[in-house]
Coordinates of C-alpha atoms and ligand atoms in Angstrom, one line a residue:
M988 CA 199.2 30.2 8.7
S989 CA 200.3 29.0 5.1
V990 CA 197.8 28.8 2.0
W991 CA 197.5 25.4 1.8
R992 CA 198.0 24.7 5.4
A993 CA 194.4 27.5 5.1
L994 CA 192.9 25.2 2.6
A995 CA 193.5 22.2 4.3
A996 CA 192.5 23.6 7.1
V997 CA 188.6 24.0 5.9
S998 CA 188.7 20.3 3.7
I999 CA 186.8 17.2 4.0
E1000 CA 188.7 14.2 3.9
R1001 CA 186.8 11.7 1.3
K1002 CA 187.3 7.9 0.7
L1003 CA 186.1 5.8 -2.3
R1004 CA 186.4 2.4 -2.8
P1005 CA 187.0 0.9 -6.9
K1006 CA 184.9 2.1 -8.7
E1007 CA 183.0 4.4 -6.6
I1008 CA 181.4 6.9 -8.4
L1009 CA 182.5 10.8 -6.8
F1010 CA 180.2 12.9 -9.2
H1011 CA 178.0 12.1 -12.1
A1012 CA 178.7 14.3 -15.6
G1013 CA 175.5 16.9 -15.4
D1014 CA 175.6 17.2 -11.4
F1015 CA 175.7 20.2 -9.9
G1016 CA 179.6 21.0 -8.3
D1017 CA 179.8 22.0 -5.0
G1018 CA 183.2 22.5 -4.6
C1019 CA 186.6 20.6 -5.7
Y1020 CA 188.4 17.7 -4.9
V1021 CA 192.2 16.7 -4.9
V1022 CA 193.3 13.8 -4.9
R1023 CA 195.9 12.1 -1.8
E1024 CA 195.7 8.9 -2.5
G1025 CA 194.9 6.3 -5.5
A1026 CA 193.8 7.4 -8.2
V1027 CA 190.1 8.4 -10.0
K1028 CA 189.0 8.1 -14.0
A1029 CA 187.0 11.1 -15.7
T1030 CA 184.9 9.7 -18.2
I1031 CA 181.9 11.2 -20.5
L1032 CA 179.5 8.9 -22.4
S1033 CA 179.0 9.4 -26.0
K1034 CA 176.1 9.6 -28.2
D1035 CA 176.3 5.8 -28.3
G1036 CA 176.4 5.3 -25.1
Q1037 CA 180.3 4.4 -24.8
E1038 CA 182.3 5.5 -22.0
R1039 CA 185.4 7.7 -22.9
L1040 CA 188.0 7.7 -21.1
L1041 CA 189.4 11.7 -20.7
A1042 CA 191.6 11.4 -18.4
V1043 CA 193.3 9.3 -15.1
L1044 CA 193.9 11.8 -12.1
G1045 CA 196.3 10.8 -9.7
P1046 CA 197.6 12.1 -5.7
G1047 CA 198.4 16.1 -6.3
A1048 CA 195.4 15.7 -9.2
M1049 CA 192.6 18.5 -8.4
I1050 CA 189.5 17.8 -9.6
G1051 CA 186.2 19.9 -9.6
E1052 CA 187.7 22.7 -10.8
M1053 CA 186.0 23.7 -13.7
S1054 CA 182.5 23.5 -12.1
L1055 CA 184.2 25.4 -9.5
V1056 CA 185.1 28.3 -12.2
D1057 CA 182.2 28.8 -14.5
D1058 CA 179.3 27.5 -12.5
E1059 CA 178.5 25.3 -14.8
P1060 CA 177.2 21.2 -14.1
R1061 CA 180.0 18.7 -13.8
S1062 CA 181.2 18.0 -17.5
A1063 CA 182.4 14.5 -16.8
T1064 CA 181.7 12.0 -14.4
V1065 CA 184.4 10.9 -12.0
S1066 CA 185.2 7.6 -10.1
A1067 CA 187.7 6.1 -8.3
I1068 CA 190.0 2.8 -10.0
R1069 CA 191.5 2.0 -7.5
D1070 CA 190.9 3.2 -3.3
C1071 CA 191.3 6.7 -2.5
R1072 CA 191.7 9.5 -0.5
L1073 CA 190.7 13.0 -1.2
V1074 CA 189.8 16.0 -0.1
H1075 CA 186.8 18.3 -0.9
L1076 CA 187.0 21.7 -0.7
R1077 CA 183.2 23.8 -0.8
K1078 CA 183.0 26.6 -2.8
Q1079 CA 182.4 29.3 -0.6
A1080 CA 185.4 28.3 1.5
F1081 CA 188.0 27.8 -1.7
F1082 CA 186.6 31.4 -3.2
S1083 CA 187.6 33.1 0.3
I1084 CA 190.6 31.7 0.8
A1085 CA 191.5 32.7 -2.8
D1086 CA 190.9 36.2 -2.7
Q1087 CA 193.3 36.4 0.1
N1088 CA 196.0 34.3 -1.8
P1089 CA 196.2 35.2 -5.8
A1090 CA 198.6 32.3 -5.9
I1091 CA 196.1 29.8 -5.7
Y1092 CA 194.4 31.4 -8.6
R1093 CA 197.8 31.5 -10.3
H1094 CA 197.9 27.1 -9.6
A1095 CA 193.9 27.2 -10.6
M1096 CA 195.2 29.1 -14.5
R1097 CA 198.2 27.2 -15.0
L1098 CA 196.1 23.5 -14.1
L1099 CA 193.4 25.3 -16.8
A1100 CA 196.3 25.4 -19.2
Q1101 CA 197.6 22.7 -18.7
R1102 CA 194.0 20.7 -19.3
L1103 CA 193.5 23.0 -22.2
R1104 CA 196.9 21.8 -23.7
G1105 CA 196.6 18.4 -23.4
T1106 CA 193.0 18.5 -25.1
N1107 CA 194.7 20.2 -27.9
E1108 CA 197.0 17.4 -28.0
S1109 CA 194.8 15.5 -28.3
V1110 CA 192.5 17.4 -31.2
L1111 CA 195.6 17.3 -33.1
A1112 CA 195.8 13.8 -32.6
Q1113 CA 192.2 12.8 -33.9
G1114 CA 193.1 14.6 -37.1
S1115 CA 196.9 13.9 -38.2
M1116 CA 198.1 10.9 -35.5
S1117 CA 198.8 7.6 -36.7
A1118 CA 197.2 5.3 -34.9
A1119 CA 200.3 4.3 -33.4
G1120 CA 201.0 7.6 -32.4
R1121 CA 197.9 8.3 -31.0
V1122 CA 198.3 5.4 -28.4
A1123 CA 201.2 6.3 -27.3
L1124 CA 199.5 9.3 -26.4
A1125 CA 197.2 7.9 -24.7
F1126 CA 199.8 6.2 -22.5
M1127 CA 201.5 8.9 -21.5
S1128 CA 198.7 10.4 -20.1
L1129 CA 197.6 7.4 -18.3
A1130 CA 202.0 7.5 -17.3
G1131 CA 201.0 11.1 -15.8
G1132 CA 197.9 9.9 -13.8
L1133 CA 199.3 6.4 -12.7
G1134 CA 203.0 5.9 -13.4
D1135 CA 205.1 5.4 -10.9
G1136 CA 208.4 6.1 -12.2
S1137 CA 211.5 4.5 -11.4
Q1138 CA 215.3 5.5 -10.8
T1139 CA 215.8 3.1 -14.4
G1140 CA 213.5 5.2 -16.2
R1141 CA 210.6 2.7 -16.2
I1142 CA 207.4 3.5 -15.5
V1143 CA 204.6 0.6 -13.9
L1144 CA 201.1 1.8 -14.6
G1145 CA 199.4 1.1 -11.2
H1146 CA 196.4 0.1 -12.5
R1147 CA 194.9 -2.6 -14.7
V1148 CA 193.9 -0.8 -17.8
T1149 CA 192.7 -2.9 -20.7
Q1150 CA 193.2 -2.3 -24.7
T1151 CA 189.6 -1.1 -24.7
D1152 CA 190.7 2.0 -22.3
I1153 CA 193.2 2.7 -24.5
A1154 CA 191.5 2.6 -27.6
N1155 CA 188.9 4.4 -26.3
M1156 CA 191.3 7.1 -25.1
A1157 CA 193.1 7.3 -28.4
G1158 CA 189.7 7.4 -30.2
V1159 CA 191.0 4.3 -32.4
A1160 CA 189.2 1.2 -33.3
R1161 CA 190.0 -1.5 -30.4
E1162 CA 191.8 -3.5 -33.0
N1163 CA 194.4 -0.7 -34.3
A1164 CA 194.7 -0.4 -30.8
S1165 CA 195.5 -3.7 -29.8
R1166 CA 197.9 -4.1 -32.9
A1167 CA 200.0 -1.1 -32.1
I1168 CA 200.1 -2.4 -28.2
N1169 CA 201.1 -5.7 -29.6
D1170 CA 204.3 -3.8 -31.8
M1171 CA 205.1 -2.0 -28.8
L1172 CA 205.5 -4.7 -26.5
R1173 CA 207.2 -6.9 -29.7
S1174 CA 210.1 -3.8 -29.5
G1175 CA 210.7 -3.3 -25.7
I1176 CA 208.9 0.0 -25.7
L1177 CA 206.1 -1.7 -23.5
S1178 CA 206.0 -4.6 -21.4
R1179 CA 203.6 -6.7 -19.1
E1180 CA 203.6 -7.4 -15.1
R1181 CA 201.0 -8.6 -13.2
G1182 CA 198.6 -7.8 -15.6
H1183 CA 199.8 -4.5 -15.3
Y1184 CA 201.5 -2.5 -18.8
V1185 CA 205.2 -0.8 -17.8
I1186 CA 206.9 1.7 -19.9
E1187 CA 209.8 0.2 -20.8
K1188 CA 211.2 3.1 -22.9
P1189 CA 209.3 6.3 -22.4
D1190 CA 212.2 8.1 -24.9
R1191 CA 211.0 5.5 -27.8
L1192 CA 207.2 5.8 -26.9
H1193 CA 207.3 9.3 -26.6
A1194 CA 208.9 9.3 -30.0
L1195 CA 205.8 7.6 -32.1
T1196 CA 203.8 10.6 -31.2
D1197 CA 205.8 12.6 -33.5
E1198 CA 205.4 9.9 -36.8
Ligands
CMP474 P1 184.7 19.7 -13.5 O1 183.9 19.8 -14.9 O2 183.8 20.2 -12.3 O3 183.6 17.6 -13.6 C1 184.7 17.2 -13.8 C2 186.0 16.8 -13.6 O4 186.5 16.2 -14.6 C3 186.1 18.5 -14.4 O5 185.6 19.4 -13.4 C4 187.5 18.2 -14.3 O6 188.3 17.9 -13.3 C5 188.0 17.1 -14.9 N1 188.0 17.2 -16.2 C6 187.2 16.9 -16.9 N2 187.4 17.1 -18.7 C7 189.1 16.8 -18.6 C8 189.7 16.4 -19.1 N3 190.3 16.3 -20.3 N4 190.9 16.1 -18.7 C9 191.7 16.3 -17.4 N5 190.7 16.3 -16.5 C10 189.3 17.1 -16.8

């Protein structure tokens, strides 16, 4: 049996409705999840009680790997932003299969390294990037979790994201996020389609993060 089949054989399906919470920050971590369909968001609360969006994670993404690895409580609250189908792998099942298949550890290490890179980019953005650059970075990160790419290169964000979400994610004031988004809409980098943002020019969006 392939390793992925072995994992699938011991995993349990879990469905979530939009806004349903998978777990809260601080909860005990009893395993990890893989998103099969839909999208979830990982959020934390700042000291003043504001929700801070860390990431939007779509099909194929693994969630809950941090508690799995370090035995600490959940580092963020994870909730569905649309109908979701996930699979849950209990900690013990994960480790008993992974111990016999080092490829799983390699995969998990790659995932953690990628998340750390994302965090490094955010740290850099907080220090040196313009508000427009930070907003562009937030859109790129959303495209990773929500993006529905097409052959024409445009990326439709398959979920209604508010300017406040973008501002939180980018770590900029809402008015500044709003100004940057309006500039991007005017210059054709972004558009709106039935209430959803569309990244019309991913290359130009990416270029904004270098300014
Ligand atoms: P865990 O700490 O077990 O529970 C919360 C989960 O949210 C965490 O594992 C990761 O799967 C996910 N998560 C936390 N922080 C981030 C981040 N900065 N980027 C992407 N995912 C994250």
